[in-house]
Amino acid sequence: MARYGAVEAGGTKFVCAVGLGPEQIEEQVRIPTTTPTETIALVLDFFQQQIKSSGPLEAIGVGSFGPVGVHADAPQFGYFLETPKPGWQHIEFATVLSRALSAPVGFNTDVNAAALGEGRWGNGQGLDTFIYLTVGTGIGGGAVVNGKLLHGLLHPEMGHILIPHDRSADPFPGSCPFHQDCLEGLASGFAIEQRWQQKAADLPADHPAWALEANYLAAGMVNFILTLSPQRIIVGGGVMGQPQLLPLVRTQVVQKLSGYLKVPQITNNIDTYIVPPKLDNQAGIAGAFVLAQQAAEQR
């Protein structure tokens, strides 16, 4: 049976796996994200060792922090682009893997990959239009629209939309190096830490940070609901691990919509409309396997 490689390239770690799919992983490793030279060398070494011991890979799928070049016919395909990750701008990656490992590579954002994983095995099953959001160190979003990943000029950058920022209520200027107070700049885990001088995980459940966080996340979600009309929003990431946050977000979304969309999914079933990922933190690596399978089919 066909064996695939999968990579979830994150800002703090790269998860690499080999197997038939997410339910049949033969080997998996976590590699700290340091410099591009060091990190990519360790990724290559992992796959080269797996090929040496167990044979070639049919294809490799990569879901990565972005922005990245995702169009196969573009000169920057396989590259990290203007990423906020220091030192990783304009670094070639996916095409390096393809040449070194003699295998086609499917390359997309980590959130698009996670959307694919949730669509195949998780809370996106049976839906043709839905959004996957992650709220962690940064904020990102992937969208499946009419059964396909949404692309255009590049790919969605949902973490960088501009949302209302009442500076009298929240004087924090924002943490995004590009836009300062975009959604990521106001509501990411990094922004929470910068604003309150404490990591999100260390803030108590009744801290005012969570009402503010819910306000910002709900503002972003309302924009996505009104723009893409998703059948469901799946939201994960480390910040969402706070059990009090998701109910606050749901309440704020309903309030901000102000009765404008009278659809039962929102008015009667908001708890099943905005949901955590069924695959939890495995959505990204699962989606990377889907990208690998698609790359093999396209070859």
GROMACS .gro file of C-alpha atoms in nm:
model
  299
    1MET     CA    1   0.000   0.000   0.000
    2ALA     CA    2   0.112   0.358  -0.069
    3ARG     CA    3   0.313   0.524   0.206
    4TYR     CA    4   0.303   0.900   0.247
    5GLY     CA    5   0.499   1.165   0.428
    6ALA     CA    6   0.327   1.446   0.618
    7VAL     CA    7   0.459   1.768   0.768
    8GLU     CA    8   0.282   2.016   0.992
    9ALA     CA    9   0.521   2.313   0.986
   10GLY     CA   10   0.448   2.534   1.285
   11GLY     CA   11   0.607   2.839   1.434
   12THR     CA   12   0.735   2.645   1.736
   13LYS     CA   13   0.772   2.293   1.599
   14PHE     CA   14   0.759   2.085   1.281
   15VAL     CA   15   0.566   1.757   1.316
   16CYS     CA   16   0.679   1.502   1.059
   17ALA     CA   17   0.514   1.165   1.002
   18VAL     CA   18   0.526   0.867   0.768
   19GLY     CA   19   0.247   0.617   0.716
   20LEU     CA   20  -0.062   0.520   0.525
   21GLY     CA   21  -0.261   0.802   0.682
   22PRO     CA   22  -0.333   0.964   1.021
   23GLU     CA   23  -0.481   0.642   1.159
   24GLN     CA   24  -0.183   0.433   1.045
   25ILE     CA   25   0.128   0.637   1.129
   26GLU     CA   26   0.448   0.432   1.127
   27GLU     CA   27   0.688   0.695   1.260
   28GLN     CA   28   0.647   1.050   1.385
   29VAL     CA   29   0.887   1.313   1.517
   30ARG     CA   30   0.867   1.667   1.653
   31ILE     CA   31   1.142   1.905   1.549
   32PRO     CA   32   1.183   2.247   1.717
   33THR     CA   33   1.147   2.540   1.477
   34THR     CA   34   1.482   2.717   1.495
   35THR     CA   35   1.666   2.850   1.190
   36PRO     CA   36   1.555   2.746   0.840
   37THR     CA   37   1.888   2.575   0.769
   38GLU     CA   38   1.883   2.369   1.087
   39THR     CA   39   1.512   2.285   1.086
   40ILE     CA   40   1.487   2.187   0.718
   41ALA     CA   41   1.801   1.971   0.750
   42LEU     CA   42   1.640   1.776   1.036
   43VAL     CA   43   1.315   1.734   0.840
   44LEU     CA   44   1.508   1.596   0.542
   45ASP     CA   45   1.709   1.366   0.766
   46PHE     CA   46   1.391   1.219   0.917
   47PHE     CA   47   1.239   1.137   0.580
   48GLN     CA   48   1.565   1.013   0.431
   49GLN     CA   49   1.604   0.772   0.722
   50GLN     CA   50   1.245   0.649   0.676
   51ILE     CA   51   1.300   0.596   0.303
   52LYS     CA   52   1.624   0.413   0.370
   53SER     CA   53   1.465   0.178   0.622
   54SER     CA   54   1.121   0.121   0.467
   55GLY     CA   55   1.127   0.230   0.103
   56PRO     CA   56   1.019   0.532  -0.104
   57LEU     CA   57   0.726   0.760  -0.034
   58GLU     CA   58   0.442   0.804  -0.281
   59ALA     CA   59   0.415   1.174  -0.200
   60ILE     CA   60   0.455   1.425   0.083
   61GLY     CA   61   0.201   1.673   0.215
   62VAL     CA   62   0.300   1.993   0.393
   63GLY     CA   63   0.073   2.225   0.589
   64SER     CA   64   0.272   2.530   0.694
   65PHE     CA   65   0.255   2.860   0.875
   66GLY     CA   66   0.222   3.133   0.617
   67PRO     CA   67   0.200   3.318   0.400
   68VAL     CA   68   0.336   3.061   0.157
   69GLY     CA   69   0.343   3.012  -0.219
   70VAL     CA   70   0.069   2.758  -0.292
   71HIS     CA   71   0.019   2.788  -0.668
   72ALA     CA   72   0.219   2.513  -0.842
   73ASP     CA   73   0.269   2.721  -1.158
   74ALA     CA   74   0.408   3.027  -0.975
   75PRO     CA   75   0.781   3.096  -0.928
   76GLN     CA   76   0.737   3.116  -0.550
   77PHE     CA   77   0.563   2.780  -0.515
   78GLY     CA   78   0.700   2.599  -0.214
   79TYR     CA   79   0.841   2.911  -0.048
   80PHE     CA   80   0.768   3.089   0.276
   81LEU     CA   81   0.677   3.445   0.179
   82GLU     CA   82   0.638   3.755   0.399
   83THR     CA   83   0.586   3.554   0.715
   84PRO     CA   84   0.599   3.725   1.056
   85LYS     CA   85   0.826   3.437   1.168
   86PRO     CA   86   1.171   3.599   1.202
   87GLY     CA   87   1.432   3.462   0.963
   88TRP     CA   88   1.190   3.258   0.753
   89GLN     CA   89   1.100   3.512   0.486
   90HIS     CA   90   1.154   3.395   0.126
   91ILE     CA   91   1.287   3.053   0.226
   92GLU     CA   92   1.240   2.762  -0.015
   93PHE     CA   93   1.091   2.455   0.149
   94ALA     CA   94   0.841   2.228  -0.027
   95THR     CA   95   1.037   2.216  -0.351
   96VAL     CA   96   1.351   2.134  -0.153
   97LEU     CA   97   1.173   1.831  -0.009
   98SER     CA   98   1.049   1.725  -0.351
   99ARG     CA   99   1.396   1.733  -0.508
  100ALA     CA  100   1.577   1.572  -0.216
  101LEU     CA  101   1.323   1.294  -0.162
  102SER     CA  102   1.224   1.234  -0.526
  103ALA     CA  103   0.853   1.265  -0.450
  104PRO     CA  104   0.576   1.511  -0.538
  105VAL     CA  105   0.481   1.752  -0.260
  106GLY     CA  106   0.140   1.897  -0.183
  107PHE     CA  107   0.191   2.234  -0.016
  108ASN     CA  108  -0.059   2.458   0.161
  109THR     CA  109  -0.114   2.652   0.480
  110ASP     CA  110  -0.140   2.471   0.812
  111VAL     CA  111  -0.497   2.594   0.859
  112ASN     CA  112  -0.602   2.487   0.510
  113ALA     CA  113  -0.450   2.146   0.586
  114ALA     CA  114  -0.638   2.130   0.915
  115ALA     CA  115  -0.959   2.215   0.730
  116LEU     CA  116  -0.895   1.921   0.497
  117GLY     CA  117  -0.834   1.693   0.794
  118GLU     CA  118  -1.155   1.800   0.967
  119GLY     CA  119  -1.342   1.767   0.639
  120ARG     CA  120  -1.224   1.408   0.588
  121TRP     CA  121  -1.236   1.277   0.945
  122GLY     CA  122  -1.368   1.547   1.177
  123ASN     CA  123  -1.634   1.812   1.231
  124GLY     CA  124  -1.638   1.917   0.866
  125GLN     CA  125  -1.767   1.581   0.745
  126GLY     CA  126  -2.077   1.611   0.527
  127LEU     CA  127  -2.031   1.987   0.477
  128ASP     CA  128  -1.923   2.155   0.156
  129THR     CA  129  -1.856   2.504   0.298
  130PHE     CA  130  -1.692   2.556   0.637
  131ILE     CA  131  -1.408   2.740   0.808
  132TYR     CA  132  -1.126   2.617   1.028
  133LEU     CA  133  -0.970   2.877   1.259
  134THR     CA  134  -0.675   2.838   1.489
  135VAL     CA  135  -0.608   3.074   1.779
  136GLY     CA  136  -0.264   3.011   1.919
  137THR     CA  137   0.064   3.200   1.908
  138GLY     CA  138  -0.084   3.351   1.590
  139ILE     CA  139  -0.427   3.336   1.430
  140GLY     CA  140  -0.503   3.175   1.095
  141GLY     CA  141  -0.797   3.043   0.902
  142GLY     CA  142  -0.862   2.803   0.620
  143ALA     CA  143  -1.183   2.771   0.421
  144VAL     CA  144  -1.344   2.491   0.224
  145VAL     CA  145  -1.595   2.640  -0.020
  146ASN     CA  146  -1.813   2.420  -0.240
  147GLY     CA  147  -1.598   2.124  -0.143
  148LYS     CA  148  -1.263   2.280  -0.235
  149LEU     CA  149  -0.999   2.477  -0.051
  150LEU     CA  150  -1.039   2.848  -0.108
  151HIS     CA  151  -0.754   3.002  -0.305
  152GLY     CA  152  -0.727   3.313  -0.518
  153LEU     CA  153  -0.435   3.552  -0.539
  154LEU     CA  154  -0.275   3.336  -0.270
  155HIS     CA  155  -0.474   3.187   0.019
  156PRO     CA  156  -0.693   3.323   0.299
  157GLU     CA  157  -0.514   3.523   0.570
  158MET     CA  158  -0.801   3.542   0.816
  159GLY     CA  159  -0.580   3.637   1.108
  160HIS     CA  160  -0.493   3.968   0.947
  161ILE     CA  161  -0.837   4.116   0.890
  162LEU     CA  162  -0.897   4.456   1.050
  163ILE     CA  163  -1.156   4.462   1.328
  164PRO     CA  164  -1.293   4.736   1.558
  165HIS     CA  165  -1.041   4.843   1.821
  166ASP     CA  166  -1.168   5.071   2.096
  167ARG     CA  167  -0.845   5.217   2.226
  168SER     CA  168  -1.016   5.369   2.529
  169ALA     CA  169  -1.122   5.022   2.642
  170ASP     CA  170  -0.808   4.849   2.517
  171PRO     CA  171  -0.508   5.082   2.479
  172PHE     CA  172  -0.281   4.793   2.375
  173PRO     CA  173  -0.155   4.894   2.027
  174GLY     CA  174  -0.138   4.540   1.888
  175SER     CA  175   0.145   4.296   1.826
  176CYS     CA  176   0.139   4.230   1.451
  177PRO     CA  177   0.463   4.352   1.286
  178PHE     CA  178   0.271   4.429   0.966
  179HIS     CA  179  -0.070   4.566   1.074
  180GLN     CA  180  -0.030   4.617   1.446
  181ASP     CA  181  -0.395   4.583   1.557
  182CYS     CA  182  -0.538   4.329   1.312
  183LEU     CA  183  -0.720   4.026   1.455
  184GLU     CA  184  -0.393   3.841   1.518
  185GLY     CA  185  -0.234   4.153   1.661
  186LEU     CA  186  -0.514   4.189   1.915
  187ALA     CA  187  -0.627   3.835   1.993
  188SER     CA  188  -0.341   3.589   1.937
  189GLY     CA  189  -0.170   3.416   2.226
  190PHE     CA  190   0.130   3.640   2.168
  191ALA     CA  191  -0.092   3.950   2.188
  192ILE     CA  192  -0.251   3.827   2.512
  193GLU     CA  193   0.092   3.776   2.667
  194GLN     CA  194   0.216   4.115   2.551
  195ARG     CA  195  -0.097   4.297   2.673
  196TRP     CA  196  -0.123   4.135   3.016
  197GLN     CA  197   0.242   4.039   3.074
  198GLN     CA  198   0.130   3.683   3.140
  199LYS     CA  199   0.081   3.378   2.922
  200ALA     CA  200  -0.281   3.303   2.837
  201ALA     CA  201  -0.261   2.968   3.015
  202ASP     CA  202  -0.169   3.146   3.341
  203LEU     CA  203  -0.464   3.388   3.342
  204PRO     CA  204  -0.755   3.290   3.571
  205ALA     CA  205  -1.094   3.213   3.419
  206ASP     CA  206  -1.250   3.534   3.558
  207HIS     CA  207  -0.973   3.760   3.424
  208PRO     CA  208  -1.099   4.049   3.205
  209ALA     CA  209  -0.873   3.919   2.929
  210TRP     CA  210  -1.131   3.658   2.831
  211ALA     CA  211  -1.423   3.895   2.772
  212LEU     CA  212  -1.194   4.110   2.558
  213GLU     CA  213  -1.065   3.805   2.373
  214ALA     CA  214  -1.417   3.681   2.304
  215ASN     CA  215  -1.513   4.024   2.172
  216TYR     CA  216  -1.230   4.026   1.919
  217LEU     CA  217  -1.272   3.665   1.808
  218ALA     CA  218  -1.647   3.711   1.767
  219ALA     CA  219  -1.593   4.025   1.557
  220GLY     CA  220  -1.370   3.824   1.325
  221MET     CA  221  -1.613   3.534   1.305
  222VAL     CA  222  -1.906   3.761   1.224
  223ASN     CA  223  -1.709   3.900   0.929
  224PHE     CA  224  -1.637   3.547   0.808
  225ILE     CA  225  -2.000   3.440   0.853
  226LEU     CA  226  -2.128   3.736   0.652
  227THR     CA  227  -1.864   3.695   0.381
  228LEU     CA  228  -1.841   3.319   0.323
  229SER     CA  229  -2.167   3.195   0.479
  230PRO     CA  230  -2.001   2.883   0.625
  231GLN     CA  231  -2.215   2.593   0.738
  232ARG     CA  232  -1.991   2.558   1.044
  233ILE     CA  233  -1.693   2.726   1.210
  234ILE     CA  234  -1.437   2.493   1.364
  235VAL     CA  235  -1.200   2.673   1.599
  236GLY     CA  236  -0.893   2.525   1.766
  237GLY     CA  237  -0.551   2.629   1.887
  238GLY     CA  238  -0.391   2.660   2.228
  239VAL     CA  239  -0.576   2.974   2.337
  240MET     CA  240  -0.909   2.798   2.280
  241GLY     CA  241  -0.804   2.542   2.541
  242GLN     CA  242  -0.950   2.777   2.802
  243PRO     CA  243  -1.292   2.616   2.867
  244GLN     CA  244  -1.465   2.946   2.947
  245LEU     CA  245  -1.368   3.108   2.614
  246LEU     CA  246  -1.576   2.926   2.352
  247PRO     CA  247  -1.913   2.988   2.527
  248LEU     CA  248  -1.822   3.357   2.554
  249VAL     CA  249  -1.739   3.368   2.183
  250ARG     CA  250  -2.067   3.202   2.085
  251THR     CA  251  -2.265   3.453   2.293
  252GLN     CA  252  -2.078   3.745   2.142
  253VAL     CA  253  -2.132   3.620   1.786
  254VAL     CA  254  -2.508   3.604   1.837
  255GLN     CA  255  -2.509   3.950   1.994
  256LYS     CA  256  -2.300   4.106   1.718
  257LEU     CA  257  -2.520   3.959   1.444
  258SER     CA  258  -2.815   4.134   1.614
  259GLY     CA  259  -3.071   3.896   1.465
  260TYR     CA  260  -2.962   3.972   1.108
  261LEU     CA  261  -2.926   3.607   1.004
  262LYS     CA  262  -3.233   3.420   1.119
  263VAL     CA  263  -3.110   3.071   1.043
  264PRO     CA  264  -3.156   2.786   1.291
  265GLN     CA  265  -2.787   2.696   1.292
  266ILE     CA  266  -2.718   3.029   1.461
  267THR     CA  267  -3.040   3.124   1.638
  268ASN     CA  268  -3.114   2.778   1.784
  269ASN     CA  269  -2.795   2.572   1.758
  270ILE     CA  270  -2.498   2.803   1.808
  271ASP     CA  271  -2.329   2.534   2.022
  272THR     CA  272  -2.312   2.304   1.720
  273TYR     CA  273  -2.233   2.584   1.475
  274ILE     CA  274  -1.912   2.712   1.638
  275VAL     CA  275  -1.732   2.401   1.757
  276PRO     CA  276  -1.387   2.273   1.855
  277PRO     CA  277  -1.204   2.040   1.615
  278LYS     CA  278  -1.300   1.676   1.646
  279LEU     CA  279  -0.940   1.579   1.568
  280ASP     CA  280  -0.806   1.816   1.834
  281ASN     CA  281  -0.436   1.885   1.770
  282GLN     CA  282  -0.413   1.612   1.505
  283ALA     CA  283  -0.614   1.804   1.245
  284GLY     CA  284  -0.304   1.957   1.087
  285ILE     CA  285  -0.107   1.636   1.040
  286ALA     CA  286  -0.422   1.459   0.919
  287GLY     CA  287  -0.469   1.728   0.658
  288ALA     CA  288  -0.106   1.698   0.552
  289PHE     CA  289  -0.176   1.333   0.466
  290VAL     CA  290  -0.470   1.448   0.253
  291LEU     CA  291  -0.240   1.693   0.072
  292ALA     CA  292   0.004   1.407   0.009
  293GLN     CA  293  -0.269   1.186  -0.134
  294GLN     CA  294  -0.387   1.467  -0.360
  295ALA     CA  295  -0.030   1.530  -0.481
  296ALA     CA  296   0.007   1.160  -0.566
  297GLU     CA  297  -0.322   1.162  -0.757
  298GLN     CA  298  -0.226   1.474  -0.953
  299ARG     CA  299   0.105   1.318  -1.052
   0.00000   0.00000   0.00000
